[in-house]
Every structure is written in C-alpha cells, then in structure tokens.
mmCIF file of C-alpha atoms in Angstrom:
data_model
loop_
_atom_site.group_PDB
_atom_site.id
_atom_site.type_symbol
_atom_site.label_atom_id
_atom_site.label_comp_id
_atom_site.label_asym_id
_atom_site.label_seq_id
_atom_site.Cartn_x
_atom_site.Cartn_y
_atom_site.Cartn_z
ATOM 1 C CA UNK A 1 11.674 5.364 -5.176
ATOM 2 C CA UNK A 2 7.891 4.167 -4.189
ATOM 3 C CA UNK A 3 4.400 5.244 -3.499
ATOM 4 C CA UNK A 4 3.569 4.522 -0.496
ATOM 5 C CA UNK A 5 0.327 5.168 1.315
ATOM 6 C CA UNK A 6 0.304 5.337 4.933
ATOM 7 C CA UNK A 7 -3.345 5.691 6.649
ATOM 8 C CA UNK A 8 -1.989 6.825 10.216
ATOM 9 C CA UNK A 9 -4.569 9.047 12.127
ATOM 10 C CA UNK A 10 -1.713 9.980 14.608
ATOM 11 C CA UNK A 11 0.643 13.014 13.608
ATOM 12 C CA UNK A 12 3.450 11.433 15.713
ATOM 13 C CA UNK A 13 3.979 8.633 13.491
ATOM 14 C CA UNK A 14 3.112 10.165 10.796
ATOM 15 C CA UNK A 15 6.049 12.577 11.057
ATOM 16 C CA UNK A 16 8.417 9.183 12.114
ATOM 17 C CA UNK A 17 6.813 7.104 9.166
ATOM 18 C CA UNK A 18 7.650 10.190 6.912
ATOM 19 C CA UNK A 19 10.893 10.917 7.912
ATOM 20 C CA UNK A 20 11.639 7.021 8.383
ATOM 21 C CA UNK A 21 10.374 6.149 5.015
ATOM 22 C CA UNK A 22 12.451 9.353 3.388
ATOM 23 C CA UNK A 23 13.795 7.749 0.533
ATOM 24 C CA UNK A 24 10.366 7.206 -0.836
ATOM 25 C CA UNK A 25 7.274 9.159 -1.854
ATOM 26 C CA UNK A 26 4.817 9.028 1.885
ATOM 27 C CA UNK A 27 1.096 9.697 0.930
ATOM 28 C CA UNK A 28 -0.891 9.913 4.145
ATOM 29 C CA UNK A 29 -4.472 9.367 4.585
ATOM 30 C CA UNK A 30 -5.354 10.247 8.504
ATOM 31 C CA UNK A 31 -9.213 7.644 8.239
ATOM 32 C CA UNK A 32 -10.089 5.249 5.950
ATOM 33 C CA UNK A 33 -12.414 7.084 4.026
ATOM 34 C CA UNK A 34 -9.238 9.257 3.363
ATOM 35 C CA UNK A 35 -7.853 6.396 2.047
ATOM 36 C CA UNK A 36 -10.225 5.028 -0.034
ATOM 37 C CA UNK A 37 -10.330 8.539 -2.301
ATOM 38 C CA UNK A 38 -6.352 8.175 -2.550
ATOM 39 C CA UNK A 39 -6.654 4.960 -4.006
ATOM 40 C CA UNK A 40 -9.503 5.911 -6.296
ATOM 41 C CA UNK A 41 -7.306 8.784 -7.533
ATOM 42 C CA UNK A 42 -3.598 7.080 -7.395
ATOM 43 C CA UNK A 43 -2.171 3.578 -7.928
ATOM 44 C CA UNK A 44 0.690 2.912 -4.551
ATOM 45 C CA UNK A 45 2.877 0.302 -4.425
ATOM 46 C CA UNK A 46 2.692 -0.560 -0.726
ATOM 47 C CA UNK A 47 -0.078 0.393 1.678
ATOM 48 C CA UNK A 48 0.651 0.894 5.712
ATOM 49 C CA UNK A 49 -2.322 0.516 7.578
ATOM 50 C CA UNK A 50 -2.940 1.631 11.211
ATOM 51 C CA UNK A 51 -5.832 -0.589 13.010
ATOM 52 C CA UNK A 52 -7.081 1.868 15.183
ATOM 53 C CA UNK A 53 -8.703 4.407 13.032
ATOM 54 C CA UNK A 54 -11.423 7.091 13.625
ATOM 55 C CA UNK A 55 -15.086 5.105 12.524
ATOM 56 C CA UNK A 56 -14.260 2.648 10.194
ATOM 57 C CA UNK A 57 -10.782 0.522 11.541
ATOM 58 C CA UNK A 58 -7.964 -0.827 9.773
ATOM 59 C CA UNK A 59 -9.680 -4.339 9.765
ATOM 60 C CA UNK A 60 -12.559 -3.311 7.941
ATOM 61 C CA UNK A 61 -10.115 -1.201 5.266
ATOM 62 C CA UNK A 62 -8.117 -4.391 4.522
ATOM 63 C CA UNK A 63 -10.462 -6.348 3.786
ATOM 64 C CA UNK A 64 -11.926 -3.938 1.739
ATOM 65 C CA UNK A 65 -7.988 -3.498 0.210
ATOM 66 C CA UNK A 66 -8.008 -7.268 -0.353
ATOM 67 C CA UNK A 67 -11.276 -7.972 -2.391
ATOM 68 C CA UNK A 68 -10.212 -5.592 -5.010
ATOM 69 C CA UNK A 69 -8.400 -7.566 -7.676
ATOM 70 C CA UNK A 70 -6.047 -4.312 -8.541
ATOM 71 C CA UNK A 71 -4.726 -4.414 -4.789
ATOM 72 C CA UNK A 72 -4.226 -8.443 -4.646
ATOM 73 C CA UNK A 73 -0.576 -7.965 -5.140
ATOM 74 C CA UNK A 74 0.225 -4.868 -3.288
ATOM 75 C CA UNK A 75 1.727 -5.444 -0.076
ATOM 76 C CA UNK A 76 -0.116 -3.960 2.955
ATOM 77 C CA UNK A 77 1.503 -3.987 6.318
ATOM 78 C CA UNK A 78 -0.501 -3.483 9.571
ATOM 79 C CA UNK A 79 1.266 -0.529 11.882
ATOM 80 C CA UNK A 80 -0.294 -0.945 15.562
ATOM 81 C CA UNK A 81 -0.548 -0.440 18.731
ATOM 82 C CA UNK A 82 -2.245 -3.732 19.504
ATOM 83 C CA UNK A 83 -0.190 -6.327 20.597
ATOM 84 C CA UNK A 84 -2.584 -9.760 21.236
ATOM 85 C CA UNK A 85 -1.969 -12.863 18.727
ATOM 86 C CA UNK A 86 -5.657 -12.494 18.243
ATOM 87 C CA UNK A 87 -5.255 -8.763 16.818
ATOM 88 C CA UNK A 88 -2.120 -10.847 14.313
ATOM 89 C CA UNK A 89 -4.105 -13.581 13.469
ATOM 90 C CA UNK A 90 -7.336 -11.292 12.807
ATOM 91 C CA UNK A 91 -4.931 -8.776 10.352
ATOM 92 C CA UNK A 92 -3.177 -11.702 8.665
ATOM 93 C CA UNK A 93 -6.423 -14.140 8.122
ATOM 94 C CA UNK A 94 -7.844 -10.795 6.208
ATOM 95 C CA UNK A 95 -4.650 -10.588 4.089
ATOM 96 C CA UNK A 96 -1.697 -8.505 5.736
ATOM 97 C CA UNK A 97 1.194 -8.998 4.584
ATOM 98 C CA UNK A 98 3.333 -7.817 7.843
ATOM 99 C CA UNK A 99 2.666 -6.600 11.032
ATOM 100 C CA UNK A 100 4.472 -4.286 13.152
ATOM 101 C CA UNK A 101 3.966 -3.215 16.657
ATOM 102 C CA UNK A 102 4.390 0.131 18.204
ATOM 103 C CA UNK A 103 5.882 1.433 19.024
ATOM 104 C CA UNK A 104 8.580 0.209 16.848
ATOM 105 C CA UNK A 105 12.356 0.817 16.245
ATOM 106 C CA UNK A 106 12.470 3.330 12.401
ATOM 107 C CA UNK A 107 15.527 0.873 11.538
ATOM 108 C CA UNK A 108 13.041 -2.219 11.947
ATOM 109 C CA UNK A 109 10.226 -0.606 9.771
ATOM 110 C CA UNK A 110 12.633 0.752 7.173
ATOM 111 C CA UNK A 111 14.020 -2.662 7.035
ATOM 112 C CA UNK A 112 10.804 -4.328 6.801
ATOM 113 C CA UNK A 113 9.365 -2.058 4.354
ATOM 114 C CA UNK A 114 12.340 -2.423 2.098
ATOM 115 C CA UNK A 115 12.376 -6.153 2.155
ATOM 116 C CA UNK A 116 9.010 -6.282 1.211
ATOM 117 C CA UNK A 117 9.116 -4.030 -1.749
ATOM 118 C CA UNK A 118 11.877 -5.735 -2.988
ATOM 119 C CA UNK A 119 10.347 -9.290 -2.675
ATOM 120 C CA UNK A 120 7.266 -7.715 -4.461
ATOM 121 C CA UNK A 121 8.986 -5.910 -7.618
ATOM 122 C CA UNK A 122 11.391 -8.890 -7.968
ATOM 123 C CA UNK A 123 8.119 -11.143 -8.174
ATOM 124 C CA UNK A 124 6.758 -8.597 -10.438
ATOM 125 C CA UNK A 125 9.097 -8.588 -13.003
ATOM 126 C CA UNK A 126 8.585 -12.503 -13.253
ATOM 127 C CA UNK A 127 4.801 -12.364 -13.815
ATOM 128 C CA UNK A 128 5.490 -9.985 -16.614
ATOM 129 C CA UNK A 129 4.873 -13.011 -18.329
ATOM 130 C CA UNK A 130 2.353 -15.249 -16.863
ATOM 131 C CA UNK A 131 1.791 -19.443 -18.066
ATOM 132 C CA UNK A 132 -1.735 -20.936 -17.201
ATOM 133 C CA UNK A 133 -1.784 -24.068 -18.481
ATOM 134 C CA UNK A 134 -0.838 -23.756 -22.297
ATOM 135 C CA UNK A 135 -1.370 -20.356 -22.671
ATOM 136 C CA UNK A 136 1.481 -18.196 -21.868
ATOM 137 C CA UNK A 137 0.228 -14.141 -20.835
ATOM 138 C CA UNK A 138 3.010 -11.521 -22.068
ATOM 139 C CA UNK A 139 1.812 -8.705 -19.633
ATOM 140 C CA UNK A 140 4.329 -5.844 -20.914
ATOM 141 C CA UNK A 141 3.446 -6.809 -24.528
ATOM 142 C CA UNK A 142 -0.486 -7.244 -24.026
ATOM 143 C CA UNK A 143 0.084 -10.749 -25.920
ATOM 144 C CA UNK A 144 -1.598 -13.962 -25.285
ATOM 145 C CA UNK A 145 -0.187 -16.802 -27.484
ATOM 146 C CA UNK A 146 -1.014 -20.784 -26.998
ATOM 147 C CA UNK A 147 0.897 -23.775 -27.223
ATOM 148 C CA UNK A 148 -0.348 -26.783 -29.332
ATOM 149 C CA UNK A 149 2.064 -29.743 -30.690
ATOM 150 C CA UNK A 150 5.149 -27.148 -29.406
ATOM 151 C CA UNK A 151 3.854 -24.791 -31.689
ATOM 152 C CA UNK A 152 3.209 -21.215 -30.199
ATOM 153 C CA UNK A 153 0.172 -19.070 -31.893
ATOM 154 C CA UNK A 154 -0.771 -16.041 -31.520
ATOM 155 C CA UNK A 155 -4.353 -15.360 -29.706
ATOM 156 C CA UNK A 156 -5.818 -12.341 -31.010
ATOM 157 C CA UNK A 157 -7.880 -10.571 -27.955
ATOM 158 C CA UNK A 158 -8.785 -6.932 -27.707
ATOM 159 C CA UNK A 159 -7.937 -4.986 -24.311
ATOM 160 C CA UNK A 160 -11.218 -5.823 -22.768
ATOM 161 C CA UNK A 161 -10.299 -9.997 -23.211
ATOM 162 C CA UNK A 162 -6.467 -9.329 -21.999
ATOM 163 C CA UNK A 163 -7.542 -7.588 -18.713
ATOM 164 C CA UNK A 164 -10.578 -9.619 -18.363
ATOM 165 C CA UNK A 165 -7.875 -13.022 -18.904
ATOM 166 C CA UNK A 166 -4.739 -11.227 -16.877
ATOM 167 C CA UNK A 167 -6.798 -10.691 -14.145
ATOM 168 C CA UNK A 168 -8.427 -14.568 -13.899
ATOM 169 C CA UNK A 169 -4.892 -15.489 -14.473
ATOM 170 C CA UNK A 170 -3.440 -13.537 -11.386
ATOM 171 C CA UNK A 171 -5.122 -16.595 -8.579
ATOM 172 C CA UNK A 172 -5.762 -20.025 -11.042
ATOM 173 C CA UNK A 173 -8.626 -21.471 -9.341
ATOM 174 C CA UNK A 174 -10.121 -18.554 -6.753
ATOM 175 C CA UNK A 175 -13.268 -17.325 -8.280
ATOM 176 C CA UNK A 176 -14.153 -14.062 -9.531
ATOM 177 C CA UNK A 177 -17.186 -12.415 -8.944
ATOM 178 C CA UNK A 178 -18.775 -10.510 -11.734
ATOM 179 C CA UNK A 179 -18.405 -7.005 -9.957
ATOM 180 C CA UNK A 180 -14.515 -7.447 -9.530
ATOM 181 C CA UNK A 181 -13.777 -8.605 -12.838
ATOM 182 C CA UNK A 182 -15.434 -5.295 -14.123
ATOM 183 C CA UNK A 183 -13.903 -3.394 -11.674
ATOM 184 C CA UNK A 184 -10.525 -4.884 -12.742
ATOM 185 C CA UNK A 185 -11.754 -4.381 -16.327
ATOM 186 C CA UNK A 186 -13.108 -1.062 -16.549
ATOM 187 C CA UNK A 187 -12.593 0.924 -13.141
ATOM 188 C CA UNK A 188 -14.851 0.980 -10.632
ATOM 189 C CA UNK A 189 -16.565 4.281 -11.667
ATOM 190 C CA UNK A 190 -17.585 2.429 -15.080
ATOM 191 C CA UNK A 191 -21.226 2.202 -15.685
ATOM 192 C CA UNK A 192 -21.305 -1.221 -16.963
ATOM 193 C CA UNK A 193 -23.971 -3.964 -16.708
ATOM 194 C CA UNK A 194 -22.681 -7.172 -14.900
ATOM 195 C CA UNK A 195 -23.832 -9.151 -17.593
ATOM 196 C CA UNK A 196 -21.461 -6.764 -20.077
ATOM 197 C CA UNK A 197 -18.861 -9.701 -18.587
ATOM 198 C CA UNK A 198 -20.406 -12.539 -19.668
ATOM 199 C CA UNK A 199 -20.813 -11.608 -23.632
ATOM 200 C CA UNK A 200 -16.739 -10.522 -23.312
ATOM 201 C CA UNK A 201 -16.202 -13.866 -21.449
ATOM 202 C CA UNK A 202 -18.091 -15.456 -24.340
ATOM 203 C CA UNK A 203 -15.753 -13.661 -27.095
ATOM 204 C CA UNK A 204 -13.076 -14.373 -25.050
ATOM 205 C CA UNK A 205 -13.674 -18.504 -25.018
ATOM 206 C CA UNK A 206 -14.344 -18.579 -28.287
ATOM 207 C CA UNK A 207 -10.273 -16.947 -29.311
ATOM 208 C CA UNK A 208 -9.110 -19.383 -26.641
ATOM 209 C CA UNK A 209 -10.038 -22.603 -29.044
ATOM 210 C CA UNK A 210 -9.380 -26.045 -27.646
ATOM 211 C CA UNK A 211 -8.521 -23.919 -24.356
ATOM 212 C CA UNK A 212 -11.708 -22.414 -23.709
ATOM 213 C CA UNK A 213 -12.609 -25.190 -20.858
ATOM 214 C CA UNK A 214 -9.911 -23.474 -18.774
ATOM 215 C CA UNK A 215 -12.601 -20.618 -18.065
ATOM 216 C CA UNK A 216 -15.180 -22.072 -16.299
ATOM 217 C CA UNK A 217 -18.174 -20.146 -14.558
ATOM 218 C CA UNK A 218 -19.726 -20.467 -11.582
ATOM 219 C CA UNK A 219 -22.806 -20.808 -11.086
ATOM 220 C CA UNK A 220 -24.613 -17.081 -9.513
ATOM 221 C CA UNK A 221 -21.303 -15.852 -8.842
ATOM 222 C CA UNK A 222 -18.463 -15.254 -11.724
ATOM 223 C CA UNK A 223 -15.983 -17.029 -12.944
ATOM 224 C CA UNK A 224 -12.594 -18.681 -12.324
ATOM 225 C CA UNK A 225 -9.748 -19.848 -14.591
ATOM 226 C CA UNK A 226 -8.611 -23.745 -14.157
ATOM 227 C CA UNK A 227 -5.916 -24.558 -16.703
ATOM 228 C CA UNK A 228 -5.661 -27.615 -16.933
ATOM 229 C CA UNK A 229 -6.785 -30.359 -19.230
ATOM 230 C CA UNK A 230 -9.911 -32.071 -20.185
ATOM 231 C CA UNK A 231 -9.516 -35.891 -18.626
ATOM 232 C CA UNK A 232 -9.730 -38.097 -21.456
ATOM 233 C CA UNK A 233 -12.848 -40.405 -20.749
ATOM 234 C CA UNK A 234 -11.662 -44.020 -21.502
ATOM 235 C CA UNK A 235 -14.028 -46.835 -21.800
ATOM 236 C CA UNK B 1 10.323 -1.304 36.974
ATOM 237 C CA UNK B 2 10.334 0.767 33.747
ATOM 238 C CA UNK B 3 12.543 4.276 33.529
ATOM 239 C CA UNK B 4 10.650 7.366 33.139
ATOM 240 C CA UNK B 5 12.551 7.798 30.112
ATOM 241 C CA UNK B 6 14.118 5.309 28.246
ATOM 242 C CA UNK B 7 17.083 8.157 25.904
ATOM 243 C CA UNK B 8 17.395 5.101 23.520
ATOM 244 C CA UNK B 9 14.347 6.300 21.892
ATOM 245 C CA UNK B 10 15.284 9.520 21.532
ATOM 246 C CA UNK B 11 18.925 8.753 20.050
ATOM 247 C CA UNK B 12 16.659 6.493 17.560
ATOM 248 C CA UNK B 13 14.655 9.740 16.785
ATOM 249 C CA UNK B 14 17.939 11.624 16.442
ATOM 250 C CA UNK B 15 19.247 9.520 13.910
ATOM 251 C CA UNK B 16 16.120 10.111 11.693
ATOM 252 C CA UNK B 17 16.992 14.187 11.338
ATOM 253 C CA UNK B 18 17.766 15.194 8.341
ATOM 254 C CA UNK B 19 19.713 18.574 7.451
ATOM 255 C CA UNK B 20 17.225 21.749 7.441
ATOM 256 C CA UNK B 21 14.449 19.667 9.649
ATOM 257 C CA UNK B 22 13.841 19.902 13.324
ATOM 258 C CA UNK B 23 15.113 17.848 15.796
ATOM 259 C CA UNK B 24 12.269 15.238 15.333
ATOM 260 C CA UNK B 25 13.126 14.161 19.238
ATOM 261 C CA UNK B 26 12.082 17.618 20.115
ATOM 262 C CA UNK B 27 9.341 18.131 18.147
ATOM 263 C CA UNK B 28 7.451 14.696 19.137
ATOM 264 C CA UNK B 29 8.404 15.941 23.312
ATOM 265 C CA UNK B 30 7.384 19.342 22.600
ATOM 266 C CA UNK B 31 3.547 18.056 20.852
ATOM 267 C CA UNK B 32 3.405 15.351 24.058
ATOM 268 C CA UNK B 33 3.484 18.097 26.429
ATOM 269 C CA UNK B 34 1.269 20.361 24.749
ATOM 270 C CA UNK B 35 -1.188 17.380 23.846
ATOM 271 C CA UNK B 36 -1.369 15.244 26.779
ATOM 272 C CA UNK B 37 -2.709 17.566 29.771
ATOM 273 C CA UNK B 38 -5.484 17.565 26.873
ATOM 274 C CA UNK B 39 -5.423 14.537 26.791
ATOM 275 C CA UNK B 40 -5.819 13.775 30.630
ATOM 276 C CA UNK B 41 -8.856 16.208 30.946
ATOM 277 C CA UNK B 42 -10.359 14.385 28.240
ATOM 278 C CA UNK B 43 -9.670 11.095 30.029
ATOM 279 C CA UNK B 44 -11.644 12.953 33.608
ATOM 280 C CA UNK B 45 -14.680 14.113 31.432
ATOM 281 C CA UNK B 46 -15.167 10.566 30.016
ATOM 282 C CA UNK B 47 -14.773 8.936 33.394
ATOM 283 C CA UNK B 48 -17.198 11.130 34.788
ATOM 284 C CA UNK B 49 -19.834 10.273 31.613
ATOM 285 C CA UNK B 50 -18.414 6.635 31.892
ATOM 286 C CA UNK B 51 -17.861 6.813 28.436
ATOM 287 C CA UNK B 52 -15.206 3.764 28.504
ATOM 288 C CA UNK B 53 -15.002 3.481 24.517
ATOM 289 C CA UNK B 54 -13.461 7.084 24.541
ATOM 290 C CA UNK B 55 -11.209 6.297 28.259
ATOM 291 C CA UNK B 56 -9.995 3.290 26.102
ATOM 292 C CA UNK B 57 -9.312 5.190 22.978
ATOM 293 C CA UNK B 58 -7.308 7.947 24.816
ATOM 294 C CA UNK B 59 -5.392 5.823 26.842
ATOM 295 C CA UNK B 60 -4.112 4.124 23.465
ATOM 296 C CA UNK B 61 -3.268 7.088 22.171
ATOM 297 C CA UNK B 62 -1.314 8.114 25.192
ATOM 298 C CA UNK B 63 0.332 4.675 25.421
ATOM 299 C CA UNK B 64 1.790 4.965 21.682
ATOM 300 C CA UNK B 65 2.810 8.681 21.844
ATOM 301 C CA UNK B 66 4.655 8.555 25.240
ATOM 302 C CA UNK B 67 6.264 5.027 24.272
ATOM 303 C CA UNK B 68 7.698 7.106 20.931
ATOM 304 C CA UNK B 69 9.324 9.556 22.952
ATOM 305 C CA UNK B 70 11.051 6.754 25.532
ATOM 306 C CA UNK B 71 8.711 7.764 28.176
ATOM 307 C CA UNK B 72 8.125 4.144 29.563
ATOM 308 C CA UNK B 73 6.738 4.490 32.857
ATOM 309 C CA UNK B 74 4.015 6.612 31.715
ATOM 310 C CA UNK B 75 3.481 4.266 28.651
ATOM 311 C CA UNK B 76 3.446 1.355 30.816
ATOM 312 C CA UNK B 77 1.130 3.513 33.013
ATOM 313 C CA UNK B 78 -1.388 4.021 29.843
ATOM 314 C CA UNK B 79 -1.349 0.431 28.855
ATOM 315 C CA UNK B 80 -2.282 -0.902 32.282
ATOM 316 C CA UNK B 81 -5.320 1.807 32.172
ATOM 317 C CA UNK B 82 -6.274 0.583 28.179
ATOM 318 C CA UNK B 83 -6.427 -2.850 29.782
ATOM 319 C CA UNK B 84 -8.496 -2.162 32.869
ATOM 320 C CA UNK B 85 -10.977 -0.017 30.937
ATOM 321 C CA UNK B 86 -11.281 -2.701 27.827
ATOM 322 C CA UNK B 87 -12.131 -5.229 30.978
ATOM 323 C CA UNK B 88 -14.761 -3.195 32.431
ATOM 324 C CA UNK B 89 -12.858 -2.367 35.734
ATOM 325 C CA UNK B 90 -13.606 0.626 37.089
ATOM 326 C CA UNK B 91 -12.197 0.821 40.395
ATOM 327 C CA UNK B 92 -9.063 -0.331 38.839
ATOM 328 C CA UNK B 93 -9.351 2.426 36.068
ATOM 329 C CA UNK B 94 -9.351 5.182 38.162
ATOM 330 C CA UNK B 95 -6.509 4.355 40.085
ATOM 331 C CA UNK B 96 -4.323 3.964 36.330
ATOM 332 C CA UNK B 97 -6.143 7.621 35.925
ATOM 333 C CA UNK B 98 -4.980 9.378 39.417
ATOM 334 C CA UNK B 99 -1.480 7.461 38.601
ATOM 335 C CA UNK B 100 -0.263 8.569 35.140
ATOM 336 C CA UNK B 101 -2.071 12.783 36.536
ATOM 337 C CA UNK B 102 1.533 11.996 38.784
ATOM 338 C CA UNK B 103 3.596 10.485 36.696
ATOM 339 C CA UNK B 104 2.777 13.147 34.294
ATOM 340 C CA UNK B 105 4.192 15.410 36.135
ATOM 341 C CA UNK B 106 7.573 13.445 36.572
ATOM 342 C CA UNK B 107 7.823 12.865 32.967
ATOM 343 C CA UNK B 108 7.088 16.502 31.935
ATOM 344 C CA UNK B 109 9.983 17.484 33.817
ATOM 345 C CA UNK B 110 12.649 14.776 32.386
ATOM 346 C CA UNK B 111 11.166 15.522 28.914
ATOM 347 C CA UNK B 112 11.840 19.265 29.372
ATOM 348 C CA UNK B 113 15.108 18.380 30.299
ATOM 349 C CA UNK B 114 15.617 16.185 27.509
ATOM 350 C CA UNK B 115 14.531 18.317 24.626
ATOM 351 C CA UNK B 116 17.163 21.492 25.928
ATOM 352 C CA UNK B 117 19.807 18.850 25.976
ATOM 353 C CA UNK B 118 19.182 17.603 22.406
ATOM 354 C CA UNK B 119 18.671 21.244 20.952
ATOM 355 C CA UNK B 120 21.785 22.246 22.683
ATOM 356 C CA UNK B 121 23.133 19.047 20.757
ATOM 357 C CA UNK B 122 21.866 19.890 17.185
ATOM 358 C CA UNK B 123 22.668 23.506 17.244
#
C-alpha cells in the first residue's frame, strides 16, 4: 500500500480517484496551497496533479514539486482535462512523469498508477546503494566507503556530510543551488545560513581524500558532484 | 453525432462500487443534476458581465463532470463552448450557451432514468 497525494479541486474525481485508487492510502489536497502544507507535513510516494486549479495551476505546482531535491524521484502524474500537445509538452518539459486525460477509463489510471509505482520502488531498491565514480553510497546503512588499488575504505562522515553527499549524488553533474542542498539537508523550516553549506562542503572534501575534486562548486550558485577523474597532464 | 449518454461509463463506474458504498454511478448523476442548473446560471451571469475567464472555467468544469457520467452530447456541447470562449468568440459562445440550457434538459431526463435503473440494479 502507498501514499498518494491527489490535488483534484473537483469532488467528482475525487470520489473516482478515491475509489479507483482503493488499494492505497488517497490524500487529497482540493488547491495547491493545500498541497504544499501536505507535503510540508507528510512524505507521499506518488503525487497526482490536476492542471486546472483554483489561483495557482498545476503548472506552477510542478515545477515547484520538481526543484525540491526530496521530490526529484517521486513520480507525479498530470490528471486533466486539457487535451492540446502543447498542454503535454508544457507538463512534461516541467517534469511529469505521465499524463492522463479526462476524462479517463479507472482501469487505465489504476493501471498507470500501478506501473509507475512499481517502476519507481523497483528503481529504489537499486539506489539503496549508489556508485559515483569510486565512491560507492550505502543509503540503508548511512555508509560511504572509497575504492583505491581495489581496496574499499571506510569514509567517516557525520549525517550532515551523508545527506549533503546522497543528495549531490542523486543527478551527477546537475548543479545544486545552496538553498536546495539545505533544504535537502536540514528541512526547509531550518534556520540555517547558506553559507552553513559551504564549511560542511569543506569538511566534507577534506574525508573524501584524493576524491575531493569530484565536488566541484559553482561559481554564485552551489555545487555539483562530477565523479570522475583528474586528466593526467602529460608533457 | 455523440449519444446523450454513452451507459459504458456508467458500467465503468459500477465496477468501482465497493460493498457498503453507494452506487458511485448514482451518486456522480445525482451531484450533476443538482450542480449543473448552478452551473448554467453561473455561465448567464458571466456572459452578461463578459467575464470569459469564469464562462471558460465553467464550461471545463461542465465538460469533465458530464463526460464522467457518459453524458457525451452535453460534454461535447461544453467543449465546443470552452473553445469558442478561450478564442474570444462571442456570437459563437452564446449559441454553445442557449444549446447545452436544451440539451440539459434531454440529459436530465436520461440521467434520471439511468440512476433508478442502476439503484434498482444494486439493491
């Protein structure tokens, strides 16, 4: 059984999404600002979004979804009425996973739904452990450990360095602004200075060793993880 | 040219009760009929302030709630007035109006047909 939140401002669906979705726990949020306090207060693992909302619309409520690093993985899948290829492209350019027109058949959505989760939690359970480069991320046992000569050691961090590493790990490459790694660090009601990131960064480099390069900042904006090697300069 | 109800729908619906839960057919025809007359006022007072946004809002709503229930001529009826009022034609908007006022009163009768039939069904 999953939590999943549905932001539907019309009852109608609501009560077919509910009843369609039985075998799982349905939280509904009826605006986006509903929404937003359920996922301040709970963690869901799927999100159904309808576009057409009261004030703020489904668009704008992705792409909030999507810039918060604890809601990259989550599968979100548009519910709407709208059926142009530019209302598709819009919701999958911000980050939808699916997108399902009403009014729509309850076999096709329960389908849908439960192909998704399963393609999610199967992917989950492989990034329990995560490799970057040498360093191999052991999310259920909060253990880093590197790999030098074929020899695996042992990286002592403290909480703040795991979640700060996991959660550069989760997208090698794609940069990190200082306000989501905190978030994704220490909530988003922490009262924490940005630069609070930096000094842990700094700790954080200096356990890594001879991988330390593979955290690289950028410039006025955060930080992003490349693992890969240093080129050997050759005369 | 579309049915004025489509009973696929509503076997769909039926397959989605559960034991000790209404008829979720009924229940979705019984809150159209109460909701849309409200609905179709709403749509006249907005005309009358040309208030499009809220035209265009309402006939969405319509369009997905009647379309839920099988009612497809009166969901085809809603569409055609979202898409006239999103491109600014009025003319055009009115007649989608004074169109689904009659089908309305078509579909309410089907529906109320419908929903005895599927409570005789369940009981």
């Amino acid at each position: 059984m999953y939590k999943i939140l549905v932001v539907e401002d019309s009852e109608d669906y609501q009560k077919i999404i509910t009843r369609t979705l039985g075998d799982h726990q349905v939280f509904i949020s009826t605006s986006a600002e509903e929404a937003a306090i359920a996922l301040k207060n709970a963690n869901y693992d799927m999100i159904l979004i309808d576009i057409n909302l009261p004030q703020k619309d489904g668009y704008s409520l992705l792409s909030e979804m999507r810039g918060r690093p604890e809601l990259c993985d989550t599968p979100i899948v548009c519910l709407t009425g709208r059926t142009e290829i530019t209302d598709k492209v819009t919701a999958f350019s911000l980050g939808a996973d699916d997108y399902i027109t009403k009014p729509f058949d309850p076999i096709e959505l329960q389908i849908r739904v439960e192909s998704r989760l399963k393609k999610t939690f199967r992917k989950k359970n492989e990034d329990l452990i995560t490799h970057v480069g040498a360093i191999e991320i052991d999310h259920a046992r909060h253990r880093v450990t590197s790999l030098i000569d074929n020899i695996k050691t042992e990286i002592d961090v403290t909480q703040t360095e795991f979640k700060l590493l996991s959660c550069l790990a989760r997208r090698p490459e794609q940069v990190y602004t200082r306000g989501q790694l905190l978030i994704a660090t220490w909530g988003e009601d922490a009262e924490v200075l940005d630069r609070v990131v930096d000094a842990h960064i700094c700790l954080l480099r200096k356990k890594l060793g001879p991988h330390s390069h593979y955290i690289k900042a950028v410039t006025g904006i955060g930080y992003k993880l490349v693992p890969y090697m240093k080129k050997k300069i050759t005369s | 040219m579309s049915k004025i109800l489509n009973r696929n729908a509503l076997k769909k619906l039926r397959a989605l009760n559960r034991s000790n839960s209404k008829d979720l057919a009924v229940e979705l025809i019984e809150d159209f009929l109460v909701k849309t007359p409200l609905f179709l006022l709403d749509i006249e007072q907005s005309l009358k302030r040309r208030d499009t946004t809220a035209v265009f809002n309402v006939a969405h709503a319509l369009k997905s709630s009647s379309a839920v229930i099988g009612a497809e001529s009166f969901s085809q009826i809603a569409e055609s007035l979202e898409t006239a009022t999103r491109l600014g034609i009025l003319s055009k908007t009115i007649e989608n109006y004074v169109q689904l006022l009659q089908n309305f009163e078509l579909t309410r009768k089907v529906l109320v047909q419908a929903a005895t039939a599927h409570e005789n069904m369940s009981r």
